[in-house]
Short mmCIF file of C-alpha atoms in Angstrom, two decimals:
data_model
loop_
_atom_site.label_atom_id
_atom_site.label_comp_id
_atom_site.label_asym_id
_atom_site.label_seq_id
_atom_site.Cartn_x
_atom_site.Cartn_y
_atom_site.Cartn_z
CA MET R 772 0.99 12.09 45.55
CA ARG R 773 3.76 13.93 43.71
CA LEU R 774 4.15 11.00 41.32
CA ARG R 775 0.51 11.19 40.49
CA TRP R 776 0.83 14.83 39.44
CA ILE R 777 3.84 14.05 37.29
CA LEU R 778 1.95 11.26 35.57
CA LEU R 779 -1.04 13.51 35.09
CA ALA R 780 1.14 16.21 33.55
CA LEU R 781 2.70 13.62 31.24
CA PHE R 782 -0.68 12.41 30.05
CA ALA R 783 -1.87 15.97 29.54
CA ASP R 784 1.22 16.56 27.38
CA LEU R 785 0.52 13.54 25.26
CA TRP R 786 -3.10 14.48 24.91
CA LEU R 787 -2.25 18.03 23.85
CA ALA R 788 0.53 16.91 21.52
CA GLY R 789 -1.81 14.61 19.57
CA PRO R 790 -3.75 17.19 17.58
CA ALA R 791 -0.68 19.43 17.25
CA LEU R 792 1.19 16.67 15.42
CA ALA R 793 -1.72 15.82 13.18
CA VAL R 794 -1.86 19.27 11.59
CA ILE R 795 0.81 19.62 8.95
CA GLU R 796 -0.21 22.41 6.64
CA THR R 797 -3.42 24.39 6.49
CA TYR R 798 -5.51 25.33 3.52
CA GLU R 799 -7.93 28.21 3.34
CA PHE R 800 -11.22 27.04 1.92
CA SER R 801 -13.70 29.30 0.19
CA ASP R 802 -16.55 27.34 1.78
CA PRO R 803 -16.74 25.54 5.16
CA ALA R 804 -18.54 22.65 3.45
CA LEU R 805 -15.43 22.06 1.32
CA GLU R 806 -13.30 21.99 4.44
CA GLU R 807 -15.59 19.36 5.90
CA ARG R 808 -15.26 17.23 2.76
CA TYR R 809 -11.49 17.80 2.75
CA ARG R 810 -11.32 16.45 6.28
CA ALA R 811 -13.46 13.42 5.48
CA LEU R 812 -11.60 12.57 2.27
CA SER R 813 -8.13 13.07 3.70
CA GLN R 814 -9.06 10.61 6.42
CA GLU R 815 -10.37 8.06 3.99
CA LEU R 816 -7.40 8.23 1.62
CA ARG R 817 -4.48 6.09 2.58
CA CYS R 818 -0.86 7.14 2.23
CA PRO R 819 0.77 4.87 -0.37
CA LYS R 820 4.19 5.21 1.24
CA CYS R 821 3.42 4.82 4.94
CA GLN R 822 0.76 2.22 4.68
CA ASN R 823 -0.97 2.38 8.01
CA GLN R 824 -1.67 6.08 7.98
CA ASN R 825 -4.22 8.13 6.14
CA ILE R 826 -2.99 11.18 4.25
CA ALA R 827 -4.37 13.47 6.96
CA ASP R 828 -1.99 12.03 9.56
CA SER R 829 1.05 11.38 7.44
CA ASN R 830 3.80 13.89 6.84
CA ALA R 831 5.38 11.90 4.00
CA PRO R 832 6.02 14.08 0.91
CA ILE R 833 3.62 11.96 -1.13
CA SER R 834 0.81 12.61 1.37
CA GLN R 835 1.55 16.30 1.14
CA ASP R 836 1.19 16.12 -2.64
CA LEU R 837 -2.05 14.19 -2.36
CA ARG R 838 -3.47 16.69 0.11
CA ARG R 839 -2.58 19.57 -2.20
CA GLN R 840 -4.19 17.70 -5.07
CA LEU R 841 -7.27 17.09 -2.91
CA TYR R 842 -7.48 20.78 -1.97
CA GLN R 843 -7.12 21.96 -5.57
CA GLN R 844 -9.73 19.54 -6.85
CA LEU R 845 -12.21 20.42 -4.11
CA GLU R 846 -11.80 24.13 -4.87
CA ALA R 847 -12.20 23.37 -8.58
CA GLY R 848 -15.59 21.84 -7.79
CA ALA R 849 -14.86 18.12 -8.23
CA SER R 850 -17.26 15.69 -6.60
CA ASP R 851 -16.11 13.14 -4.00
CA ALA R 852 -16.56 10.35 -6.52
CA GLU R 853 -14.43 12.17 -9.11
CA ILE R 854 -11.63 12.76 -6.61
CA LEU R 855 -11.62 9.15 -5.46
CA GLU R 856 -11.61 8.02 -9.07
CA TYR R 857 -8.62 10.28 -9.78
CA MET R 858 -6.68 8.83 -6.84
CA VAL R 859 -7.61 5.22 -7.62
CA ALA R 860 -6.60 5.66 -11.28
CA ARG R 861 -3.08 6.54 -10.10
CA TYR R 862 -2.56 4.54 -6.94
CA GLY R 863 -5.07 1.71 -7.22
CA GLU R 864 -7.83 0.67 -4.83
CA PHE R 865 -5.12 0.52 -2.20
CA VAL R 866 -5.42 4.28 -1.52
CA ARG R 867 -8.94 3.89 -0.22
CA TYR R 868 -9.61 2.61 3.25
CA ARG R 869 -13.01 1.54 1.97
CA PRO R 870 -12.22 0.03 -1.42
CA GLU R 871 -14.81 -0.63 -4.08
CA PHE R 872 -16.44 -4.05 -3.80
CA SER R 873 -14.87 -6.33 -6.40
CA ARG R 874 -13.55 -9.85 -6.70
CA ALA R 875 -10.22 -8.79 -5.25
CA THR R 876 -11.80 -7.06 -2.24
CA ALA R 877 -14.75 -9.43 -1.71
CA LEU R 878 -12.97 -11.41 1.00
CA LEU R 879 -11.99 -8.19 2.77
CA TRP R 880 -15.57 -6.97 2.82
CA LEU R 881 -17.23 -10.28 3.61
CA ALA R 882 -14.76 -11.64 6.16
CA PRO R 883 -16.40 -9.98 9.21
CA ALA R 884 -19.86 -11.30 8.27
CA LEU R 885 -18.33 -14.68 7.49
CA MET R 886 -16.57 -14.82 10.87
CA LEU R 887 -19.78 -13.84 12.63
CA ALA R 888 -21.68 -16.55 10.78
CA ILE R 889 -19.07 -19.17 11.71
CA GLY R 890 -19.14 -18.03 15.33
CA ALA R 891 -22.94 -18.15 15.41
CA ALA R 892 -22.94 -21.62 13.85
CA VAL R 893 -20.43 -22.96 16.41
CA LEU R 894 -22.40 -21.42 19.27
CA GLY R 895 -25.65 -22.86 17.85
CA VAL R 896 -24.19 -26.38 17.64
CA MET R 897 -22.79 -26.16 21.17
CA LEU R 898 -26.08 -24.97 22.66
CA HIS R 899 -28.02 -27.59 20.76
CA ARG R 900 -25.76 -30.38 22.03
CA ARG R 901 -25.89 -29.17 25.59
CA ARG R 902 -29.69 -29.03 25.62
CA ARG R 903 -29.90 -32.53 24.17
CA ALA R 904 -27.47 -33.87 26.80
CA VAL R 905 -29.48 -32.33 29.65
CA SER R 906 -32.93 -33.28 28.41
CA ALA R 907 -32.11 -36.93 27.64
CA PRO R 908 -34.13 -38.88 30.27
CA LEU R 909 -32.50 -41.65 32.34
CA ASP R 910 -33.37 -45.17 31.35
CA ASP R 911 -34.41 -47.85 33.89
CA SER R 912 -30.97 -49.25 34.67
CA GLU R 913 -29.58 -45.72 35.14
CA ARG R 914 -32.43 -44.85 37.47
CA GLN R 915 -31.78 -47.98 39.59
CA ARG R 916 -28.09 -47.16 39.78
CA LEU R 917 -28.88 -43.59 40.83
CA ALA R 918 -31.22 -44.82 43.58
CA ALA R 919 -28.55 -47.25 44.82
CA LEU R 920 -25.94 -44.49 44.90
CA ILE R 921 -28.22 -42.17 46.87
CA ASP R 922 -29.08 -45.03 49.27
CA SER R 923 -25.47 -45.90 50.02
CA ALA R 924 -24.61 -42.22 50.50
CA GLU R 925 -27.45 -41.82 53.00
CA LYS R 926 -26.41 -44.89 54.94
CA LYS R 927 -22.85 -43.62 55.26
CA SER R 928 -23.83 -40.24 56.66
CA MET B 284 -15.26 -36.90 13.37
CA GLY B 285 -14.25 -39.09 16.31
CA PRO B 286 -13.49 -37.51 19.66
CA ARG B 287 -9.82 -38.48 19.29
CA LEU B 288 -9.50 -36.77 15.93
CA LYS B 289 -11.15 -33.72 17.42
CA LEU B 290 -8.17 -33.38 19.76
CA PHE B 291 -6.04 -32.59 16.72
CA LEU B 292 -8.25 -29.67 15.69
CA PRO B 293 -6.19 -27.03 17.56
CA LEU B 294 -3.01 -28.44 16.04
CA LEU B 295 -4.56 -28.26 12.59
CA LEU B 296 -5.61 -24.65 13.16
CA PHE B 297 -2.12 -23.84 14.37
CA VAL B 298 -0.53 -25.38 11.29
CA VAL B 299 -2.82 -23.41 8.96
CA LEU B 300 -2.12 -20.17 10.83
CA ALA B 301 1.62 -20.84 10.89
CA GLY B 302 1.47 -21.49 7.15
CA PHE B 303 -0.10 -18.08 6.52
CA LEU B 304 2.35 -16.33 8.82
CA PHE B 305 5.32 -18.09 7.22
CA ARG B 306 4.14 -17.00 3.78
CA GLY B 307 3.79 -13.47 5.13
CA LEU B 308 7.47 -13.39 6.07
CA SER B 309 8.51 -13.45 2.44
CA LEU B 310 5.93 -10.93 1.19
CA ASP B 311 6.76 -7.26 0.98
CA PRO B 312 3.65 -5.26 1.85
CA ARG B 313 5.28 -2.08 0.56
CA GLU B 314 5.30 -3.40 -2.96
CA LEU B 315 2.05 -2.30 -4.53
CA PRO B 316 0.86 -3.29 -7.96
CA SER B 317 0.76 -0.21 -10.15
CA ALA B 318 -2.68 0.99 -11.20
CA LEU B 319 -1.16 2.02 -14.53
CA ILE B 320 -0.15 -1.39 -15.86
CA ASP B 321 -1.33 -1.69 -19.48
CA LYS B 322 -2.32 1.97 -19.48
CA PRO B 323 -0.65 4.58 -21.68
CA PHE B 324 2.18 6.62 -20.24
CA PRO B 325 0.57 9.84 -18.94
CA ALA B 326 0.72 13.02 -20.99
CA PHE B 327 2.91 15.83 -19.66
CA HIS B 328 4.55 19.14 -20.57
CA LEU B 329 7.82 19.44 -18.70
CA ALA B 330 11.29 20.78 -19.35
CA SER B 331 14.35 18.73 -20.18
CA LEU B 332 17.13 18.79 -17.59
CA GLU B 333 19.81 18.91 -20.25
CA ASP B 334 18.79 21.89 -22.37
CA GLY B 335 15.50 23.14 -20.92
CA ARG B 336 13.44 22.49 -24.05
CA GLU B 337 9.87 21.37 -23.50
CA LEU B 338 9.24 17.66 -23.56
CA THR B 339 5.93 15.88 -24.02
CA ARG B 340 4.78 12.31 -24.01
CA GLU B 341 5.50 12.13 -27.75
CA SER B 342 9.15 13.12 -27.37
CA VAL B 343 9.94 10.15 -25.11
CA THR B 344 7.76 7.38 -26.51
CA GLY B 345 7.93 5.48 -29.79
CA ARG B 346 10.37 2.80 -28.77
CA ALA B 347 10.54 0.45 -25.80
CA ALA B 348 12.39 2.10 -22.91
CA LEU B 349 12.85 2.21 -19.18
CA PHE B 350 11.68 5.25 -17.24
CA ASN B 351 13.65 5.67 -14.06
CA VAL B 352 12.29 7.99 -11.37
CA TRP B 353 15.24 9.37 -9.42
CA ALA B 354 16.41 12.28 -7.30
CA THR B 355 19.63 13.43 -5.69
CA TRP B 356 18.01 13.24 -2.24
CA CYS B 357 17.25 9.56 -2.81
CA ILE B 358 19.98 7.40 -1.33
CA SER B 359 18.83 4.18 -3.00
CA CYS B 360 19.10 5.97 -6.36
CA ARG B 361 22.82 6.33 -5.80
CA VAL B 362 22.96 2.60 -5.05
CA GLU B 363 21.29 1.63 -8.30
CA HIS B 364 23.10 4.22 -10.43
CA PRO B 365 26.08 2.05 -11.46
CA TYR B 366 23.74 -0.71 -12.57
CA LEU B 367 21.71 1.71 -14.69
CA GLU B 368 24.94 2.73 -16.38
CA GLN B 369 25.67 -0.89 -17.10
CA LEU B 370 22.21 -1.33 -18.65
CA ALA B 371 22.71 1.82 -20.73
CA ASP B 372 26.02 0.41 -21.94
CA GLU B 373 24.18 -2.73 -23.03
CA GLY B 374 22.07 -0.49 -25.26
CA ILE B 375 18.87 -0.19 -23.26
CA PRO B 376 17.35 3.27 -23.55
CA ILE B 377 16.64 4.75 -20.11
CA TYR B 378 14.76 7.99 -19.66
CA GLY B 379 15.18 9.77 -16.35
CA VAL B 380 12.38 11.42 -14.44
CA ASN B 381 14.13 13.78 -12.06
CA TYR B 382 11.56 13.77 -9.31
CA LYS B 383 11.09 16.76 -6.96
CA ASP B 384 14.72 17.69 -7.18
CA ASN B 385 16.99 20.66 -7.64
CA ASP B 386 18.20 21.07 -11.25
CA GLU B 387 21.69 22.18 -10.32
CA ALA B 388 22.18 19.27 -7.91
CA ALA B 389 20.84 16.85 -10.52
CA ARG B 390 23.23 18.12 -13.22
CA ARG B 391 26.14 17.85 -10.80
CA TRP B 392 25.11 14.28 -9.93
CA LEU B 393 25.13 13.30 -13.61
CA ALA B 394 28.47 15.01 -14.18
CA ASP B 395 30.07 13.33 -11.16
CA LEU B 396 28.56 9.85 -11.30
CA GLY B 397 27.96 9.47 -15.04
CA ASP B 398 24.84 9.81 -17.12
CA PRO B 399 23.02 6.62 -18.12
CA TYR B 400 19.96 8.53 -19.39
CA VAL B 401 18.87 9.34 -22.92
CA LEU B 402 17.47 12.52 -21.41
CA ASN B 403 15.92 13.67 -18.17
CA ILE B 404 12.45 15.06 -17.58
CA VAL B 405 12.38 17.71 -14.86
CA ASP B 406 9.44 16.91 -12.60
CA ARG B 407 10.12 19.49 -9.93
CA GLU B 408 6.57 19.60 -8.54
CA GLY B 409 6.05 15.88 -8.80
CA THR B 410 3.09 16.25 -11.17
CA LEU B 411 4.25 13.58 -13.59
CA GLY B 412 5.14 11.45 -10.58
CA LEU B 413 1.59 11.82 -9.31
CA ASP B 414 0.14 10.83 -12.69
CA LEU B 415 2.45 7.82 -12.73
CA GLY B 416 1.45 6.82 -9.21
CA VAL B 417 4.99 7.25 -7.89
CA TYR B 418 5.18 7.00 -4.11
CA GLY B 419 8.89 6.97 -3.58
CA ALA B 420 12.07 6.99 -5.61
CA PRO B 421 13.57 4.97 -7.12
CA GLU B 422 10.86 3.52 -9.29
CA THR B 423 11.32 2.16 -12.77
CA TYR B 424 8.68 1.74 -15.44
CA LEU B 425 8.91 -0.53 -18.42
CA VAL B 426 7.22 1.17 -21.38
CA ASP B 427 6.72 -0.52 -24.73
CA ALA B 428 7.01 0.95 -28.21
CA ALA B 429 3.33 1.93 -28.21
CA GLY B 430 3.90 4.04 -25.09
CA VAL B 431 2.04 1.62 -22.82
CA ILE B 432 3.31 0.95 -19.30
CA ARG B 433 3.99 -2.76 -18.96
CA TYR B 434 5.62 -3.07 -15.56
CA ARG B 435 6.60 -1.01 -12.56
CA HIS B 436 9.44 -1.87 -10.23
CA VAL B 437 9.62 -0.10 -6.87
CA GLY B 438 13.07 0.09 -5.36
CA VAL B 439 16.62 -0.47 -6.51
CA ILE B 440 17.31 -2.30 -9.76
CA ASP B 441 20.24 -4.61 -9.42
CA GLU B 442 21.56 -7.64 -11.23
CA ARG B 443 19.12 -9.97 -9.48
CA VAL B 444 16.00 -7.87 -10.15
CA TRP B 445 17.00 -7.32 -13.76
CA ARG B 446 17.73 -10.96 -14.50
CA SER B 447 14.71 -12.39 -12.68
CA THR B 448 11.89 -9.98 -13.56
CA LEU B 449 12.75 -7.07 -15.82
CA GLU B 450 14.90 -8.72 -18.47
CA PRO B 451 12.36 -11.42 -19.44
CA LEU B 452 9.68 -8.73 -19.78
CA TRP B 453 12.07 -6.52 -21.70
CA ARG B 454 12.78 -9.31 -24.17
CA GLU B 455 9.08 -9.97 -24.58
CA ILE B 456 8.31 -6.30 -25.22
CA THR B 457 11.13 -5.70 -27.67
CA ALA B 458 10.43 -8.95 -29.52
CA GLY B 459 6.76 -8.01 -29.85
CA GLY B 460 7.68 -4.57 -31.18
CA GLU B 461 9.82 -5.92 -33.99
CA SER B 462 7.46 -8.54 -35.36
#
């Protein structure tokens, strides 16, 4: 019983600590809509230094710089496309979690659909084979053998 | 495909997967291609570390050179420093970009460890670094005589890196500039 409370308290700690760690510095926006776009963009932009984090979650100095840049450009009235273009011009398509579709990223974008298609094809072949195996009727010699087997089983019992 | 051959399918899949994973062992995912390759060196207005006069793109371009992004807080920069001095001794012009650093500390570093740089650009806010796509010091850019970025190396430059990648490019760039 006591253990359960301790565990519960631990989980509550972790849960509360999550959002506290995510916030690094705060910016005052002149318009709530800008703040919303700031949140969306900082989650879509990837930290070039710590590669599996977006710039919203990372406290690397470079992410801090990119967030400041993002804030300044939003306040200056830049569109989302302009900001993304600015970032991509400096850090490459790598900074976007949803990169532009191109020859280099085609495999990345198409892989899930491709996998699904392969899976569907394999499943289709398997189902087709199984149905054919079940529906193939017995020929005469097989039928005779089946009857003989049933006969001998009945005699034994 | 015969039923016997089919038994080898999992093995085949395993070999392919193992091949990919083995290749992955020798790849460094932190090394990103620069988005600025074959683009002009970005314009800037920043002070010189040595005498405080204002520098622009024009004051540091015009001949092939290396641009080394460094800082006193960067431990790897200290590691590569002696090799940069060696390159400078060989006559290769190296411009320093003192990235998000303290001027006093940077001057002391150059006085204590030696100064391989033609001059140093003070990028205290990291604005030039941002325009260059710098994500961590040390980084070194190979810029040709036309002021175009030809290569970016992330990390320490040592004998091996210089001989295998940078020197051949350097030769190519300087040979092209003279003809």
